[in-house]
Tab-separated table of C-alpha atoms in Angstrom:
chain	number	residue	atom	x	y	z
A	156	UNK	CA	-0.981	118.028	-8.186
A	157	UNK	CA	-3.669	116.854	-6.058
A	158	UNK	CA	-3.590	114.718	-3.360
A	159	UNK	CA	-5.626	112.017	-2.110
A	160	UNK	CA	-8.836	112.452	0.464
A	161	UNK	CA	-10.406	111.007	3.039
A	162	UNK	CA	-13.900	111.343	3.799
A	163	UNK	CA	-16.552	110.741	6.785
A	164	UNK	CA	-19.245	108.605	6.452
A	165	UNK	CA	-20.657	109.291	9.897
A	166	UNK	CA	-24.242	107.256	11.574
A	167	UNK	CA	-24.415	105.267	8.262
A	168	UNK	CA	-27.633	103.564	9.319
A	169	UNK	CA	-28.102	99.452	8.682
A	170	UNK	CA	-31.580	98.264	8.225
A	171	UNK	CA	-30.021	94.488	8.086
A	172	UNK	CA	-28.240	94.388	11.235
A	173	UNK	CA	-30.873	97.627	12.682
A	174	UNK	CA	-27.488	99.708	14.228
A	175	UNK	CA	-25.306	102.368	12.891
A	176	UNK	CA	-22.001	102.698	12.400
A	177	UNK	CA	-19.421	105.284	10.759
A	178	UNK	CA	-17.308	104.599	7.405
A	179	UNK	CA	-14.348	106.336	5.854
A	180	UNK	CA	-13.572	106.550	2.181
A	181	UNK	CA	-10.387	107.088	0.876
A	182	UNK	CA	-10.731	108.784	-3.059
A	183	UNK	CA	-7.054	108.782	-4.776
A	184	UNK	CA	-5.173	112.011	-6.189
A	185	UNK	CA	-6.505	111.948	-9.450
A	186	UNK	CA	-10.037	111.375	-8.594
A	187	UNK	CA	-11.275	114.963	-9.333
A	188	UNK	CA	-8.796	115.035	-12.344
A	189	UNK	CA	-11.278	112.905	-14.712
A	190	UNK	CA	-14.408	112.268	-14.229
A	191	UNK	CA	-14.842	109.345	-16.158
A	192	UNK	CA	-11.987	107.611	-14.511
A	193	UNK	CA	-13.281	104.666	-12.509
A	194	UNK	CA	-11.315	102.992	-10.275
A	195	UNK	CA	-11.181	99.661	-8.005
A	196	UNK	CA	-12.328	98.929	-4.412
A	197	UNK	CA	-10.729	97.647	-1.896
A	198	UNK	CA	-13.500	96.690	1.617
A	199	UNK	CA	-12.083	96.726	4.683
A	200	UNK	CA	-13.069	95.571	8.473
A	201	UNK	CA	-12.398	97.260	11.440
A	202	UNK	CA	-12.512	100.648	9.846
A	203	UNK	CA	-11.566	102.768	12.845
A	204	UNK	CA	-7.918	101.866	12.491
A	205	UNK	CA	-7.614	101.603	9.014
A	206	UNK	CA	-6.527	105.009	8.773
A	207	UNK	CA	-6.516	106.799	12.559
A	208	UNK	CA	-5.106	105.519	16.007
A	209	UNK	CA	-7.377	105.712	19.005
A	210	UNK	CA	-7.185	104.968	22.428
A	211	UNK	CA	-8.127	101.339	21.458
A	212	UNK	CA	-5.381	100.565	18.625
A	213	UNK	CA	-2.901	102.124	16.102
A	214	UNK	CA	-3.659	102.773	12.848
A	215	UNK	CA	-3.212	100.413	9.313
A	216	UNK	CA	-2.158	103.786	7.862
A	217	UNK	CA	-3.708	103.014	4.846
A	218	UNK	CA	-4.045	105.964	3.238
A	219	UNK	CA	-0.341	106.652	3.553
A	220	UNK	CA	0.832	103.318	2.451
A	221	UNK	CA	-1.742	103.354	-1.119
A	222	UNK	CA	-0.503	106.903	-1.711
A	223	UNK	CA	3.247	105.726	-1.266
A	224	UNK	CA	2.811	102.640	-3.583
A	225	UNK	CA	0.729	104.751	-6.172
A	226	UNK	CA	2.922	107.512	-6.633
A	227	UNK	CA	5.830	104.515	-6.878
A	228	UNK	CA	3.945	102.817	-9.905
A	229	UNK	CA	3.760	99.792	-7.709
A	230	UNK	CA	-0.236	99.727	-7.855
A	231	UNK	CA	-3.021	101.401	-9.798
A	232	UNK	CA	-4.826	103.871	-7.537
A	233	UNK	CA	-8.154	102.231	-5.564
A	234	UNK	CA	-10.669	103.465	-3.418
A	235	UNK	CA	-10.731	102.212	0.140
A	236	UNK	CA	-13.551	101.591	2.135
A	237	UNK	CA	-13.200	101.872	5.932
A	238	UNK	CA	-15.984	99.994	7.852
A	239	UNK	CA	-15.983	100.698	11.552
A	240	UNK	CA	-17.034	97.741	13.988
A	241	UNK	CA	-19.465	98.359	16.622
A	242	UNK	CA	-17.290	97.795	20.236
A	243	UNK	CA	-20.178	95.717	21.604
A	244	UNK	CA	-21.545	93.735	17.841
A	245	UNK	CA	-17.962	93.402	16.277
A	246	UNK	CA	-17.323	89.435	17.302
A	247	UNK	CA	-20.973	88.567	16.787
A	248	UNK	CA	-20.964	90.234	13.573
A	249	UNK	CA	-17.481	89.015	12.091
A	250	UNK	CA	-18.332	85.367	13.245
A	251	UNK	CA	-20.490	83.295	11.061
A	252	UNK	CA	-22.725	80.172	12.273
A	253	UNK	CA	-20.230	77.521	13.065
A	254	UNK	CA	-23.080	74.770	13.412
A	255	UNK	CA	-21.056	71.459	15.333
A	256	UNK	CA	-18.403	74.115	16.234
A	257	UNK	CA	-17.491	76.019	19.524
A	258	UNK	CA	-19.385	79.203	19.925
A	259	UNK	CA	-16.965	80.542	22.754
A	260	UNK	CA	-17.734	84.030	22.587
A	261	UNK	CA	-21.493	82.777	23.762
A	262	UNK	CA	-22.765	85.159	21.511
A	263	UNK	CA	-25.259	85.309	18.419
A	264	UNK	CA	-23.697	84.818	15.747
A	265	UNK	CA	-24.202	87.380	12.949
A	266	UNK	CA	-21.930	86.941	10.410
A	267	UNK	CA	-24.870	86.145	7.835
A	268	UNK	CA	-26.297	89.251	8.109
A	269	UNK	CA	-22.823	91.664	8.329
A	270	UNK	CA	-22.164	90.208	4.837
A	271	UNK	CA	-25.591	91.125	3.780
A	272	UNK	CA	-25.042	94.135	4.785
A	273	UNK	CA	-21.742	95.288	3.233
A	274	UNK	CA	-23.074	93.157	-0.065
A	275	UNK	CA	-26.844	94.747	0.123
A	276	UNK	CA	-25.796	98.084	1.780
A	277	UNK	CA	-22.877	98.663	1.782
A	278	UNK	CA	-21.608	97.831	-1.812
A	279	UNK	CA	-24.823	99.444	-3.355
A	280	UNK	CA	-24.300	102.996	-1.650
A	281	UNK	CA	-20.257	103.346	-2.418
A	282	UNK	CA	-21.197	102.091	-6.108
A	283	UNK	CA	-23.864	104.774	-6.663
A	284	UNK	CA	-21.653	107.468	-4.651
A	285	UNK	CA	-18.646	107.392	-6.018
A	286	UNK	CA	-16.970	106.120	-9.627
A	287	UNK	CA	-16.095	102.365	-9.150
A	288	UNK	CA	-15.539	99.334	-10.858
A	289	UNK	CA	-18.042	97.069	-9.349
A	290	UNK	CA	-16.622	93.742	-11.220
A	291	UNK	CA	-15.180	91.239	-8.674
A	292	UNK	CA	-11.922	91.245	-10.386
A	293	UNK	CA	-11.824	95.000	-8.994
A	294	UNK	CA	-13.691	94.423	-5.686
A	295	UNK	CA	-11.337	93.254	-2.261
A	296	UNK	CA	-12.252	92.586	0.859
A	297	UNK	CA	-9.729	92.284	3.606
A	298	UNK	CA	-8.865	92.345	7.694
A	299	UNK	CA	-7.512	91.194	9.922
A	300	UNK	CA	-7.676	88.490	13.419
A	301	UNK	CA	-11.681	88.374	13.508
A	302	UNK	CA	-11.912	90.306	10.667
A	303	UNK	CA	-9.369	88.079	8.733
A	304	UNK	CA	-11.687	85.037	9.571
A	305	UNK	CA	-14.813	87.207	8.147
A	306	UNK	CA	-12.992	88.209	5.195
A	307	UNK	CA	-12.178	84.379	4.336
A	308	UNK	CA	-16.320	83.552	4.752
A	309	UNK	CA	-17.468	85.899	2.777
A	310	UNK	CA	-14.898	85.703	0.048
A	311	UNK	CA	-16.265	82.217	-0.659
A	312	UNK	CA	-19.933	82.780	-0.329
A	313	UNK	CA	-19.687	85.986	-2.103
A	314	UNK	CA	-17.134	85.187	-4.546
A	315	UNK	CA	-19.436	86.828	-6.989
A	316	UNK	CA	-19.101	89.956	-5.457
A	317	UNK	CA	-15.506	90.068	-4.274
A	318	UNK	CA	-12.605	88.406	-6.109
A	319	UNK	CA	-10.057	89.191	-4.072
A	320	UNK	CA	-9.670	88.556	-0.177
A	321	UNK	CA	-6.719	89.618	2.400
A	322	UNK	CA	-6.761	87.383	5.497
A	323	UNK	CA	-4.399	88.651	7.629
A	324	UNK	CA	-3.295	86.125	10.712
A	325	UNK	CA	-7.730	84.656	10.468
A	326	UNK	CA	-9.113	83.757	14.443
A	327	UNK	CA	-9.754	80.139	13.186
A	328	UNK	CA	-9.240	78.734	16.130
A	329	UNK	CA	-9.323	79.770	20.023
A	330	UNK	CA	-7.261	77.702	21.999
A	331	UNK	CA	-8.523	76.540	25.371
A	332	UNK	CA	-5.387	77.118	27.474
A	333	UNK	CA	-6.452	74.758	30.233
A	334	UNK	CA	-6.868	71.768	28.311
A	335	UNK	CA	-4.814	72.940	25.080
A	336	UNK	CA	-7.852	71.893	22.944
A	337	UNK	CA	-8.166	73.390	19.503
A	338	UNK	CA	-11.616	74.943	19.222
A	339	UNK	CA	-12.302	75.950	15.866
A	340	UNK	CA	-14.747	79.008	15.050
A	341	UNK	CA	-15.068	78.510	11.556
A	342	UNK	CA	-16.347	75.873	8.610
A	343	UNK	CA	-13.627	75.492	6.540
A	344	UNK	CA	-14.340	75.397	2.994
A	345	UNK	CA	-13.402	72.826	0.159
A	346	UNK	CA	-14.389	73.815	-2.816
A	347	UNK	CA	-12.980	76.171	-5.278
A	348	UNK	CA	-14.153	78.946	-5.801
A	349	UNK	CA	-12.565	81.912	-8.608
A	350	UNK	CA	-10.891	83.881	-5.945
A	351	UNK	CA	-7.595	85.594	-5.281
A	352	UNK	CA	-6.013	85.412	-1.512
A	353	UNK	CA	-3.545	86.683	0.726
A	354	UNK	CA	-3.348	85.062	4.061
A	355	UNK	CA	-0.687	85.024	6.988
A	356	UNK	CA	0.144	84.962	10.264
A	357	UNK	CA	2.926	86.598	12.624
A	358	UNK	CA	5.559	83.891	14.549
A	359	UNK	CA	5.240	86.161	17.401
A	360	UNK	CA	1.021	86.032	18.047
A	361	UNK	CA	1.460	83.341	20.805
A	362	UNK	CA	-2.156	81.227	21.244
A	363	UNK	CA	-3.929	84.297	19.858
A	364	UNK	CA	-3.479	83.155	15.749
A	365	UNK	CA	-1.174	80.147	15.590
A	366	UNK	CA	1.263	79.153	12.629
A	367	UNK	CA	-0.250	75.758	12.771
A	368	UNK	CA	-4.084	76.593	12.475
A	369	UNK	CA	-3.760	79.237	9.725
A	370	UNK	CA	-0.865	75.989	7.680
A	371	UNK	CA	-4.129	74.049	7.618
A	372	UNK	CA	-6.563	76.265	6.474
A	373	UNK	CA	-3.760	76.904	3.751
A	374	UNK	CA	-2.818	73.119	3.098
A	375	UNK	CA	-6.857	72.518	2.343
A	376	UNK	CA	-7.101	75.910	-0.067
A	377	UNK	CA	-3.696	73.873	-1.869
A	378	UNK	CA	-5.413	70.606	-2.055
A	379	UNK	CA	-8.802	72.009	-3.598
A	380	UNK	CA	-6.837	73.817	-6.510
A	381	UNK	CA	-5.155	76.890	-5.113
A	382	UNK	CA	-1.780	77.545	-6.388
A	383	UNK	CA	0.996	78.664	-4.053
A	384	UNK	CA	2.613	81.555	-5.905
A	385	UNK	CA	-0.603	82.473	-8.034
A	386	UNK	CA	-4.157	82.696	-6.445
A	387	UNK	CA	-3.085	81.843	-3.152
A	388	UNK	CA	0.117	84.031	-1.398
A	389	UNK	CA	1.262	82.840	2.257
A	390	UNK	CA	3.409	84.371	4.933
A	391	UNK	CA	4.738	83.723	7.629
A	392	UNK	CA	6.011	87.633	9.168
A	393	UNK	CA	9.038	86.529	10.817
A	394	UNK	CA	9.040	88.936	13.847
A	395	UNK	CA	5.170	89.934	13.867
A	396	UNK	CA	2.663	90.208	16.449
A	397	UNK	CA	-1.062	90.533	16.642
A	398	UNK	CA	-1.456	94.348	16.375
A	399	UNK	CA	-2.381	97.208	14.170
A	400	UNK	CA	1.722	98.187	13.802
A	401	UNK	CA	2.334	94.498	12.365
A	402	UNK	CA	-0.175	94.249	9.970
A	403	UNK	CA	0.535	98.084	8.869
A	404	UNK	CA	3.848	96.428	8.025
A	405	UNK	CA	2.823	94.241	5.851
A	406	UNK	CA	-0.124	95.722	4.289
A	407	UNK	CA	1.910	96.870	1.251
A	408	UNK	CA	2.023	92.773	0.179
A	409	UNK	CA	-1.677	91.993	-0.361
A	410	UNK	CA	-1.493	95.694	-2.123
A	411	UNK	CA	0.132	95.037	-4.405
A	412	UNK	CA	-0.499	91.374	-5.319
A	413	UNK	CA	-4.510	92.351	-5.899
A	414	UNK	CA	-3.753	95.574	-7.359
A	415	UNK	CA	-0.138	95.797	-9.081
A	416	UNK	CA	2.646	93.519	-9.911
A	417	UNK	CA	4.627	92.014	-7.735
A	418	UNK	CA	7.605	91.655	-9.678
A	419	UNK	CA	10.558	89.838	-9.818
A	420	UNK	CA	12.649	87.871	-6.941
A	421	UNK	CA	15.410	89.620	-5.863
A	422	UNK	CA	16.405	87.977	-2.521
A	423	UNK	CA	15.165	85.194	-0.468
A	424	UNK	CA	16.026	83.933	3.131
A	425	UNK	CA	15.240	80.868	4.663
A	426	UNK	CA	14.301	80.620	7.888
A	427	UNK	CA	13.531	77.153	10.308
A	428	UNK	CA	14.099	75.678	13.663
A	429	UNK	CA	17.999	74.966	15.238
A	430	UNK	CA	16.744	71.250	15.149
A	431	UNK	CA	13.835	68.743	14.042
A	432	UNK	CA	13.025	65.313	16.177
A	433	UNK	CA	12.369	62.320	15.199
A	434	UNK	CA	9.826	62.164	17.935
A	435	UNK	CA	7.466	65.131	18.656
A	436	UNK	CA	6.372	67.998	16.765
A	437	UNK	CA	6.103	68.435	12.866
A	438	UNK	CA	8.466	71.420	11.979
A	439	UNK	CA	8.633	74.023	8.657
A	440	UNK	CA	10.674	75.887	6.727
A	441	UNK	CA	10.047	79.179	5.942
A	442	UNK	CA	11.347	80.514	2.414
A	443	UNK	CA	10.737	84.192	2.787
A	444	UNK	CA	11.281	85.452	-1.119
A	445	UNK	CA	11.309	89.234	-1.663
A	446	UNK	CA	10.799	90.922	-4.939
A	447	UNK	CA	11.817	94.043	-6.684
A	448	UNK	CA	8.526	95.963	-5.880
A	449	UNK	CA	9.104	95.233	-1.755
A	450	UNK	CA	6.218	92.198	-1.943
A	451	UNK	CA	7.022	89.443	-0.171
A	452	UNK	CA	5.612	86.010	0.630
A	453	UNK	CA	6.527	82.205	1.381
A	454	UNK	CA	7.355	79.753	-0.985
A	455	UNK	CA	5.007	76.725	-0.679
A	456	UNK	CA	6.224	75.552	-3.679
A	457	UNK	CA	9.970	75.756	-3.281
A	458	UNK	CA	12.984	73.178	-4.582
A	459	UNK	CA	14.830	71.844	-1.613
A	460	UNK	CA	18.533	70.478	-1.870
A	461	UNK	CA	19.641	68.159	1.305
A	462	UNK	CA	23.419	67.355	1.684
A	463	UNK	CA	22.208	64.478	3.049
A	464	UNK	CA	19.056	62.416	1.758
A	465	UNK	CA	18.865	59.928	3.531
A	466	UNK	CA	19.327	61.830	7.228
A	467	UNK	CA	16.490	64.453	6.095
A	468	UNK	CA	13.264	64.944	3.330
A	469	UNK	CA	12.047	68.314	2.602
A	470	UNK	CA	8.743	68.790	0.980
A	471	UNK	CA	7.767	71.451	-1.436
A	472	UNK	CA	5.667	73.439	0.965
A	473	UNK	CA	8.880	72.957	3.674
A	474	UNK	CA	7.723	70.255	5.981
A	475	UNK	CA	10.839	68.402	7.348
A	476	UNK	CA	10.802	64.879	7.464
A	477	UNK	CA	13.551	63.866	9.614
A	478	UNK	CA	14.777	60.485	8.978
A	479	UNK	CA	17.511	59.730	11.003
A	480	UNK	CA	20.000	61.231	13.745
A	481	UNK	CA	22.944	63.999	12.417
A	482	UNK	CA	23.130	67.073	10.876
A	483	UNK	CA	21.906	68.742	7.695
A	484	UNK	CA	22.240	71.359	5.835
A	485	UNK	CA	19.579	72.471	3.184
A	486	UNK	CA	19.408	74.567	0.405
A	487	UNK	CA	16.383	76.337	-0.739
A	488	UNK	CA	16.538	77.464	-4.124
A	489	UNK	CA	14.057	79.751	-6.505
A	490	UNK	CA	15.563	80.927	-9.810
A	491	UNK	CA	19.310	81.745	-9.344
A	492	UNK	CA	18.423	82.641	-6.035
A	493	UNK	CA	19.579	80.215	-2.774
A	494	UNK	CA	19.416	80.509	0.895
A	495	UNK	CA	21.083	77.470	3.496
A	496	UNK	CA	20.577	76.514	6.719
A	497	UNK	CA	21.617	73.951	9.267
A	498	UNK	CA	19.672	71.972	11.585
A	499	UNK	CA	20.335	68.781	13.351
A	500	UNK	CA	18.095	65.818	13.548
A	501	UNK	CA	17.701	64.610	17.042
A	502	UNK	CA	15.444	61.479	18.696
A	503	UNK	CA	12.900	63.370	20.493
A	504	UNK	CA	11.655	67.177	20.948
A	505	UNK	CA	8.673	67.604	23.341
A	506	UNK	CA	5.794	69.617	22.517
A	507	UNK	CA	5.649	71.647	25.286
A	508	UNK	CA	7.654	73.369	28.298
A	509	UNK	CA	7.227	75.235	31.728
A	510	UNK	CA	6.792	78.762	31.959
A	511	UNK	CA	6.666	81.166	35.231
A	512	UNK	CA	5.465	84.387	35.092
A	513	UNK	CA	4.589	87.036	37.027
A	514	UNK	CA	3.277	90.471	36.375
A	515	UNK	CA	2.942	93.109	39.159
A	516	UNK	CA	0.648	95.755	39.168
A	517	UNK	CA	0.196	99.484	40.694
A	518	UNK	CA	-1.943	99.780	43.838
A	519	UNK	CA	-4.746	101.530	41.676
A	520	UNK	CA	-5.379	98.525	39.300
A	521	UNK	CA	-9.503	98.957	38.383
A	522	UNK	CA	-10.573	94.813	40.221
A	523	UNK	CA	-10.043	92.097	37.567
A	524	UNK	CA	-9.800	88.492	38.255
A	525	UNK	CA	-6.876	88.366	35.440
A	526	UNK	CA	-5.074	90.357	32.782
A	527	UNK	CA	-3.183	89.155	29.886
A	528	UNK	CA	0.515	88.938	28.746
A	529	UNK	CA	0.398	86.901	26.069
A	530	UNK	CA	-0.600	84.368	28.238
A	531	UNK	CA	-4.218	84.606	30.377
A	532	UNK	CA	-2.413	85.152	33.989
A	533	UNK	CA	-4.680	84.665	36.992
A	534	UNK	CA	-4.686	87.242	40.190
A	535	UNK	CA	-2.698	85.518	42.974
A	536	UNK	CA	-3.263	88.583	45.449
A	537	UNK	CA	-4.666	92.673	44.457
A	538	UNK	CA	-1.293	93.445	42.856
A	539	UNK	CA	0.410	90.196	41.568
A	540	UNK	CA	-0.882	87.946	38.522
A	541	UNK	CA	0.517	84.769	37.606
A	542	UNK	CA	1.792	81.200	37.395
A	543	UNK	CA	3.457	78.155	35.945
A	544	UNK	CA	2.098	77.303	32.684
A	545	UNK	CA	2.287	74.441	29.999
A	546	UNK	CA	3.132	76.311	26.535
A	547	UNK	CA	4.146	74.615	23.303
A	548	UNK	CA	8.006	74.521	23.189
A	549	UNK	CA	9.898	77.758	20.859
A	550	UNK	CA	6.127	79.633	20.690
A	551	UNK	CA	6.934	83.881	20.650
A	552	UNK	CA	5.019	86.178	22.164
A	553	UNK	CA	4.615	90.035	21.361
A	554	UNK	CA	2.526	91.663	23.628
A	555	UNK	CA	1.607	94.895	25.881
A	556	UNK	CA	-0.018	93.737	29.231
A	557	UNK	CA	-3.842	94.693	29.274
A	558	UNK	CA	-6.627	93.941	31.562
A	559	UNK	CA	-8.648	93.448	28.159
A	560	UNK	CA	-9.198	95.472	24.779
A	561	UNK	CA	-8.608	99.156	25.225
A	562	UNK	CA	-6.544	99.019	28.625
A	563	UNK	CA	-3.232	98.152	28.180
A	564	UNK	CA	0.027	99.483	30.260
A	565	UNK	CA	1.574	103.225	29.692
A	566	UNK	CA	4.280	104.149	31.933
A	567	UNK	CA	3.888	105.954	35.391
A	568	UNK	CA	3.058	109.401	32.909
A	569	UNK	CA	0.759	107.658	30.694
A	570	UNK	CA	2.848	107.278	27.468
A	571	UNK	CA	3.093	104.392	25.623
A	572	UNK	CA	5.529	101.436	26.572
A	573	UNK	CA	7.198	99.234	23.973
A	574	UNK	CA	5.758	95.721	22.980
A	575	UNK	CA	7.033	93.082	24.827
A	576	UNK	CA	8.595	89.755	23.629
A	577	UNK	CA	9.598	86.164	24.855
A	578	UNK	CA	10.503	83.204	23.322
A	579	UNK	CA	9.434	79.888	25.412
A	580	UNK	CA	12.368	77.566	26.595
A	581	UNK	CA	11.715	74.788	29.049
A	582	UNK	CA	12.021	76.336	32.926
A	583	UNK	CA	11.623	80.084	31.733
A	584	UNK	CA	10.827	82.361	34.276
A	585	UNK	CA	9.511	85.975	33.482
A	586	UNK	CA	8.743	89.123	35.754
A	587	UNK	CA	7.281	92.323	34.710
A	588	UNK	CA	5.985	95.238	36.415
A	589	UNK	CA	3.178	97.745	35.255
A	590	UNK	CA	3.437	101.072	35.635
A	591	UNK	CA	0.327	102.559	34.885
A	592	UNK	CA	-2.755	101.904	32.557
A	593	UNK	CA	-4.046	103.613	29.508
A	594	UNK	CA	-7.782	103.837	30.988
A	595	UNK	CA	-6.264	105.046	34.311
A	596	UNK	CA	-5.135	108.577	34.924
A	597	UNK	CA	-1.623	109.248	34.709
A	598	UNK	CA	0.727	110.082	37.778
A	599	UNK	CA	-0.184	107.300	39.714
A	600	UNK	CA	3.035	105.676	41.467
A	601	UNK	CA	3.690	101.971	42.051
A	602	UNK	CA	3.106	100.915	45.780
């Protein structure tokens, strides 16, 4: 039997956006078996880690994961397109003009033209090479953080070319940590338009993609005729960061909703906070339902049972509305299928606690004013960063620390460290210690 292929596109040369880049098909195992076959396409961003890890990021996997799923019957067999990002054009090109919005990056905006040319160039040259179906109903587009966000703008002003678009955890918004202000980097559209889409976020992605930002976007895409459940899927990855490993472990989702069936329910768990005020922030519930094939999502459109009425509402897409003081417990429900939890209503939750943290670093750390660790930490002295921060209350983090894309910590020998992971609480304090950095040769000792 044959097996499926992956092939180099290298230099593939842009007259739109003048600059080259490289591009990596993936043809299924039965490809070469009939040549009239045609088969569907799925676009993606980022292309350099859709199948291969570098230095930079780990890899989607993709190939793997469509191969696995194919020879399962859980989804017809597709064609992948891998577009690579250039290092120094990839925010200007996956950010559209956002005019009356916050152009942080203080770039030029090119998302205009990078949909131009994957819908001029791009498209056209994968269409004529290689047997597709070039309907929308067969045509995705999907990526992830920036390239979630440029997925969700060119899905609606190229709905006629792409039916079917995977946001995973979309940069909406960058959050200015110093005065907390929500600076959005993207129109946000309200009308309808025929389209299919996945969309989530991770809880543990800290102010890089926040719960709350992505809800919105989600709660407009409802109000202007989505349906939860059947052109619009949601979730919320219990446990999920902002990296190439998280998204890789969800992939198989989006997969399968454009491209197979996603089954029946087969288990569902509910998941929410220990306890909702009365006073302070709104909270959710989050229905996680899993199905027969391994797709899951969030119920926006769930059934709600409260022991008590009149000390808590629940609303279809699992906003609690506490109403007085006590405790609850509520039942989700979908089919014969039920999940509980209990959470007490209390007068007042506050939006945000203290944090310390510290991070220290090896005597050969390259000069940087800060690094990152989840949160932006400022240098106090050449091998300590940090400081006592204001962070919404209960907000994860998952995390390596980096002095910036491409230079994240490795231990002493130069091997990669685990992901790290905190949970806020009022009066946390944190300390780390770097070993070494990936950019840095390895061997050097901590002084």
């Amino acid at each position: 039997m044959d097996s499926s292929r992956l092939i180099a596109i290298k230099d593939f040369y842009s007259e739109i956006l003048n600059n080259k880049r490289d591009m990596f098909v993936y043809l299924p195992p039965s490809y070469n078996q009939n040549e009239e076959k045609r088969y569907p396409v799925l676009y993606m961003h980022d292309g350099q880690h859709v199948f291969f890890a570098d230095q930079k990021g780990e890899s989607w996997d993709i190939h793997r994961i469509v191969d696995q799923l194919t020879a399962e019957g859980k989804m017809k067999e597709i064609i992948v397109v891998a577009v690579s990002h250039i290092e120094d054009a990839r925010i200007a090109e996956y950010m559209h003009s956002i005019p009356g919005g916050y152009d942080i990056f203080h770039t030029d905006n090119q998302g205009e033209l990078y949909e131009e040319f994957l819908v001029r160039e791009v498209k056209p040259y994968i269409d004529a090479t290689y047997r597709t179906l070039t309907d929308k109903e067969h045509t995705a587009l999907m990526g992830s953080s920036a390239g979630g966000l440029v997925s969700y703008n060119i899905g609606f002003r190229q709905s006629e070319t792409f039916g079917m678009i995977g946001a995973l955890c979309p940069f909406f918004v960058s959050v200015d940590l110093d005065t907390m202000e929500d600076r959005w980097l993207s129109h946000v559209y309200t009308e309808k338009k025929d389209l299919k889409i996945w969309m989530d976020v991770g809880d543990a992605e800290g102010f890089t993609v926040m719960e709350k930002h992505v809800r919105q976007v989600v709660d407009v895409l409802i109000s202007i005729g989505f349906k939860p459940g059947d052109d619009l899927m949601y979730y919320y990855a219990v446990d999920s960061g902002h990296s190439q490993k998280d998204w890789a472990a969800r992939v198989h989702a989006p997969l399968i909703y454009f491209f197979g069936d996603i089954g029946k329910p087969v288990h569902v768990e509910l998941r929410g906070p220990e306890a909702v005020g009365l006073e302070g922030p709104v909270r959710t519930l989050n229905p996680v339902v899993h199905f027969d094939s391994g797709f899951m999502m969030t119920d926006l459109n769930g059934r709600y049972e409260v022991n008590d009425p009149d000390l808590l509402e629940v609303t279809a897409d699992g906003k609690l509305l506490p109403q007085k003081i006590g405790k609850a417990a509520v039942t989700y429900m979908n089919q014969q299928l039920k999940a509980s939890l209990d959470l007490a209503v209390v007068p007042f939750i506050s939006n945000k606690a203290t944090v310390r943290m510290f991070v220290k670093v090896p005597a050969s750390t390259p000069p940087t004013d800060k690094i990152y660790a989840g949160i932006e930490l400022p240098r106090i002295h050449d091998q300590l960063y940090g400081g006592t921060f204001q962070v919404p209350q209960d907000m994860s983090f998952e995390f390596r620390i980096s002095r910036g894309l491409g230079k994240h910590e490795t231990d002493r020998c130069g091997r990669e460290v685990p992901y790290r992971k905190f949970t806020v609480s009022n009066g946390l304090i944190l300390n780390y210690e770097v070993e070494n950095w990936v950019d840095c040769p390895p061997g050097n000792e901590v002084r």
